[in-house]
N, CA, C and O of each residue as an XYZ file, in Angstrom:
344
protein
N      -1.652     21.656      8.174
C      -0.299     21.190      7.801
C      -0.505     19.851      6.922
O      -1.029     18.779      7.224
N       0.048     20.262      5.822
C      -0.091     19.356      4.345
C       1.198     19.019      4.303
O       2.109     19.742      4.708
N       1.362     17.622      3.687
C       2.090     17.073      3.065
C       1.861     16.069      2.280
O       0.860     15.358      2.376
N       2.899     15.899      1.312
C       2.380     15.029      0.492
C       4.014     14.061      0.315
O       5.031     14.718      0.536
N       4.159     12.799     -0.010
C       4.541     12.011      0.200
C       4.502     10.809     -0.832
O       3.373     10.477     -1.194
N       5.814      9.957     -1.472
C       5.171      9.079     -2.735
C       6.508      8.324     -2.475
O       7.690      8.664     -2.430
N       5.730      6.994     -2.304
C       6.641      6.109     -2.045
C       6.560      4.878     -3.493
O       5.659      4.159     -3.925
N       8.207      5.155     -3.956
C       8.088      3.857     -5.616
C       8.224      2.423     -5.251
O       9.376      2.015     -5.107
N       7.392      1.716     -5.103
C       7.636      0.068     -4.843
C       7.700     -0.266     -6.129
O       7.154      0.344     -7.049
N       8.949     -2.090     -6.288
C       9.638     -1.709     -6.432
C       9.417     -3.322     -6.782
O       8.297     -3.832     -6.760
N      10.899     -4.225     -7.181
C      10.300     -6.216     -7.237
C      11.188     -6.179     -6.131
O      11.680     -7.299     -5.993
N      11.718     -5.159     -5.057
C      12.641     -5.384     -4.106
C      12.082     -4.864     -2.907
O      12.745     -4.842     -1.870
N      10.481     -4.287     -2.988
C       9.940     -3.739     -1.686
C       9.221     -5.020     -0.522
O       8.555     -5.700     -1.303
N       9.139     -5.308      0.126
C       9.404     -6.240      1.088
C       7.873     -4.941      2.066
O       7.881     -3.740      2.336
N       6.790     -6.098      2.287
C       5.474     -5.909      3.094
C       5.616     -6.433      4.302
O       6.437     -7.335      4.466
N       5.037     -6.078      5.089
C       5.485     -6.857      5.898
C       4.384     -5.948      7.195
O       4.411     -4.726      7.344
N       3.304     -7.109      8.169
C       2.408     -7.358      9.043
C       3.494     -7.489     10.657
O       3.664     -8.691     10.861
N       4.004     -6.880     11.441
C       4.054     -7.010     12.656
C       2.862     -7.012     13.373
O       1.870     -6.287     13.295
N       3.217     -8.225     14.285
C       1.530     -8.303     15.152
C       2.258     -8.915     16.297
O       2.963     -9.923     16.331
N       1.888     -7.985     17.323
C       2.153     -8.023     18.908
C       1.145     -9.016     19.358
O       1.739     -9.767     20.131
N      -0.187     -9.405     19.237
C      -1.244    -10.012     20.465
C      -1.943     -8.776     20.225
O      -2.218     -7.910     19.394
N      -2.121     -9.300     21.785
C      -3.217     -7.170     22.451
C      -1.618     -6.793     22.977
O      -1.115     -5.751     23.399
N      -1.296     -7.621     22.832
C       0.088     -6.027     24.060
C       0.553     -5.032     23.652
O       1.196     -4.398     24.489
N       0.471     -4.505     22.404
C       0.542     -3.347     21.284
C      -0.537     -3.710     20.135
O      -1.014     -4.816     19.882
N      -0.769     -2.563     19.558
C      -1.102     -2.609     18.285
C      -0.341     -2.704     17.401
O       0.831     -2.409     17.634
N      -0.810     -3.244     15.780
C       0.119     -4.039     14.961
C       0.701     -2.482     14.198
O       0.354     -1.303     14.264
N       1.888     -3.350     13.388
C       2.327     -2.443     12.521
C       2.443     -2.633     11.072
O       3.035     -3.698     10.897
N       2.187     -2.161     10.118
C       2.033     -2.291      8.819
C       3.202     -1.356      8.531
O       3.231     -0.153      8.793
N       4.474     -2.313      7.767
C       5.608     -1.300      6.776
C       5.871     -2.212      5.491
O       5.788     -3.412      5.230
N       6.403     -0.472      4.493
C       6.296     -1.117      3.077
C       7.991     -0.831      3.312
O       8.459      0.291      3.505
N       8.745     -2.024      3.255
C      10.368     -1.337      2.666
C      10.857     -1.691      1.698
O      10.955     -2.867      1.349
N      11.332     -0.518      0.969
C      12.173     -0.606     -0.604
C      13.562     -0.441     -0.127
O      13.959     -0.761      0.994
N      14.207      0.040     -0.993
C      15.545      0.407     -0.854
C      15.745      2.365     -0.753
O      15.462      3.273     -1.534
N      16.486      2.304      0.888
C      16.091      3.634      1.159
C      15.793      4.564      1.799
O      16.331      5.572      2.258
N      14.314      3.841      1.766
C      12.906      4.173      2.565
C      12.560      3.279      3.005
O      12.864      2.120      2.723
N      11.117      4.087      4.596
C      10.427      2.845      4.690
C       9.402      3.380      5.028
O       9.462      4.494      5.548
N       7.919      2.607      4.788
C       6.720      3.389      5.064
C       5.835      2.857      6.389
O       5.057      2.050      5.881
N       5.671      2.883      7.247
C       5.026      2.316      8.599
C       3.637      3.045      8.480
O       3.217      4.094      7.991
N       3.112      1.924      9.197
C       1.180      2.602      9.258
C       1.109      2.002     10.699
O       1.359      0.798     10.757
N       0.763      2.739     12.061
C       0.598      2.303     12.885
C      -0.021      3.050     13.482
O       0.090      4.263     13.302
N      -1.155      2.311     14.688
C      -1.874      3.111     15.428
C      -1.478      4.001     16.992
O      -0.696      3.503     17.802
N      -2.084      5.219     17.203
C      -1.029      5.821     18.116
C      -1.435      5.982     19.126
O      -2.561      6.245     18.701
N      -1.636      6.142     21.020
C      -2.658      6.284     21.885
C      -3.564      7.230     22.061
O      -4.662      7.367     22.600
N      -2.572      8.026     21.277
C      -3.517      9.354     21.221
C      -4.436      9.730     20.170
O      -4.303     10.858     19.695
N      -5.354      8.966     19.724
C      -6.162      8.756     18.405
C      -6.925      7.703     18.732
O      -6.159      6.802     19.073
N      -8.246      7.289     18.816
C      -9.270      6.714     19.696
C      -8.770      5.007     18.451
O      -8.039      4.958     17.462
N      -9.509      4.001     19.097
C      -8.614      2.751     17.872
C     -10.117      2.589     17.370
O     -10.419      1.541     16.799
N     -11.001      3.513     17.546
C     -11.783      3.471     16.296
C     -11.543      4.174     15.040
O     -12.014      3.854     13.949
N     -10.884      5.013     15.251
C     -10.485      6.242     13.839
C      -9.426      5.101     13.438
O      -9.381      4.736     12.263
N      -8.808      4.689     14.135
C      -7.219      3.735     13.131
C      -8.817      3.559     12.064
O      -9.182      4.313     11.162
N      -9.680      1.981     12.717
C     -10.050      1.025     12.943
C     -10.279      1.272     10.962
O      -9.891      0.569     10.029
N     -11.290      2.947     10.993
C     -12.160      2.944     10.065
C     -10.737      4.015      8.506
O     -10.809      4.122      7.282
N      -9.593      4.577      9.669
C      -8.775      4.403      8.796
C      -8.168      3.159      7.820
O      -7.922      3.067      6.618
N      -8.075      2.379      8.819
C      -7.590      0.861      7.863
C      -7.963      0.293      6.904
O      -7.388     -0.033      5.866
N      -9.540      0.095      7.467
C     -10.950     -0.065      6.543
C     -10.678      0.814      5.386
O     -10.023      0.221      4.529
N     -11.063      2.433      4.985
C     -10.158      3.145      3.832
C      -8.922      2.523      2.943
O      -8.849      2.249      1.745
N      -8.097      2.429      3.891
C      -7.348      2.593      3.068
C      -6.993      0.840      2.382
O      -6.185      0.728      1.461
N      -7.689     -0.377      2.958
C      -8.306     -1.283      2.350
C      -8.026     -1.299      1.361
O      -7.109     -1.493      0.563
N      -9.831     -0.842      1.606
C     -10.498     -0.445      0.029
C     -10.226      0.332     -1.240
O     -10.506      0.104     -2.417
N      -9.510      1.450     -0.553
C      -8.458      2.079     -1.639
C      -7.305      1.234     -2.337
O      -7.034      1.386     -3.528
N      -6.461      0.081     -1.280
C      -5.534     -0.751     -2.044
C      -5.954     -1.899     -2.904
O      -5.284     -2.462     -3.769
N      -7.353     -2.185     -2.466
C      -8.646     -2.965     -3.162
C      -8.676     -2.638     -4.551
O      -8.393     -3.507     -5.376
N      -9.080     -1.135     -5.007
C      -9.638     -0.761     -5.832
C      -8.066      0.055     -6.684
O      -8.132      0.008     -7.913
N      -6.982      0.628     -6.200
C      -5.776      0.579     -6.638
C      -5.253     -0.883     -7.417
O      -4.529     -0.812     -8.411
N      -5.590     -1.878     -6.992
C      -4.949     -3.277     -7.637
C      -6.525     -3.485     -8.702
O      -6.460     -4.448     -9.465
N      -7.970     -2.577     -8.766
C      -8.305     -3.136    -10.066
C      -7.795     -2.318    -11.331
O      -7.589     -2.771    -12.457
N      -7.690     -1.456    -11.039
C      -7.627     -0.104    -11.676
C      -5.910     -0.996    -11.929
O      -5.965     -1.502    -13.050
N      -4.515     -1.308    -11.264
C      -3.317     -1.759    -12.396
C      -3.930     -2.980    -12.863
O      -3.238     -3.455    -13.763
N      -5.167     -3.826    -12.561
C      -5.076     -4.342    -13.718
C      -5.624     -4.924    -14.847
O      -5.724     -5.996    -15.445
N      -6.089     -3.185    -14.897
C      -6.697     -3.403    -16.288
C      -6.023     -2.453    -16.848
O      -6.197     -2.089    -18.011
N      -5.059     -1.896    -15.924
C      -4.161     -0.726    -17.010
C      -3.321     -2.047    -17.201
O      -3.042     -1.846    -18.383
N      -2.733     -3.206    -16.924
C      -1.934     -4.205    -17.337
C      -2.692     -4.796    -18.843
O      -2.200     -5.211    -19.892
N      -3.680     -4.666    -18.519
C      -4.381     -5.576    -19.871
C      -4.108     -4.729    -21.287
O      -3.559     -5.084    -22.330
N      -4.690     -3.518    -20.909
C      -4.433     -2.831    -22.129
C      -2.764     -2.223    -23.128
O      -2.465     -2.113    -24.317
N      -1.932     -1.923    -21.543
C      -0.725     -1.485    -22.042
C      -0.958     -3.587    -22.937
O      -0.673     -3.669    -24.132
N      -1.310     -4.564    -22.395
C      -0.421     -6.038    -22.741
C      -1.538     -5.714    -24.143
O      -1.033     -6.171    -25.169
N      -2.318     -5.332    -24.290
C      -3.648     -5.541    -25.802
C      -2.346     -4.100    -26.374
O      -2.255     -3.887    -27.584
N      -1.705     -3.485    -25.644
C      -1.745     -2.231    -26.542
C      -0.324     -2.524    -27.710
O      -0.281     -1.982    -28.814
N       0.834     -3.539    -27.156
C       1.471     -4.050    -27.330
C       1.144     -5.338    -28.062
O       1.715     -5.339    -29.153
N       0.551     -6.248    -27.887
C      -0.062     -7.035    -29.130
C      -0.255     -6.304    -30.654
O       0.104     -6.573    -31.800
N      -0.791     -5.558    -30.200
C      -1.357     -4.066    -31.487
C      -0.401     -3.508    -32.233
O      -0.366     -3.408    -33.460
N       0.797     -2.955    -31.004
C       1.977     -2.578    -31.924
C       2.549     -3.767    -32.731
O       2.600     -3.561    -33.943
N       3.021     -5.056    -32.269
C       3.359     -6.368    -32.699
C       2.932     -7.182    -33.447
O       3.510     -8.202    -33.823
N       1.448     -6.660    -33.853
C       0.436     -7.253    -35.194
C       1.085     -6.545    -36.427
O       1.586     -7.027    -37.444
N       0.873     -4.863    -35.900
C       1.372     -3.807    -37.099
C       2.578     -4.114    -37.706
O       2.625     -4.317    -38.919
N       3.652     -4.176    -36.932
C       5.121     -4.773    -37.642
C       5.866     -5.471    -38.412
O       7.090     -5.351    -38.364
């Protein structure tokens, strides 16, 4: 089975990490207006697999931040160039 999902974050999106010490696994949630994304570990999947996923997700998020920063700089530069040409 394949699936696709989009989560559009805005200034009102809240990111929460719910921790329960060692009583149960943590839950990461992104709450937006009218939608929520939750990431959590389920007992039917090995903890090692969850850790591998979380590390991959963390690395991808770090790369996303870098790419977004590059985009923001390019956008600002193009706006400056447009203003200078006006």
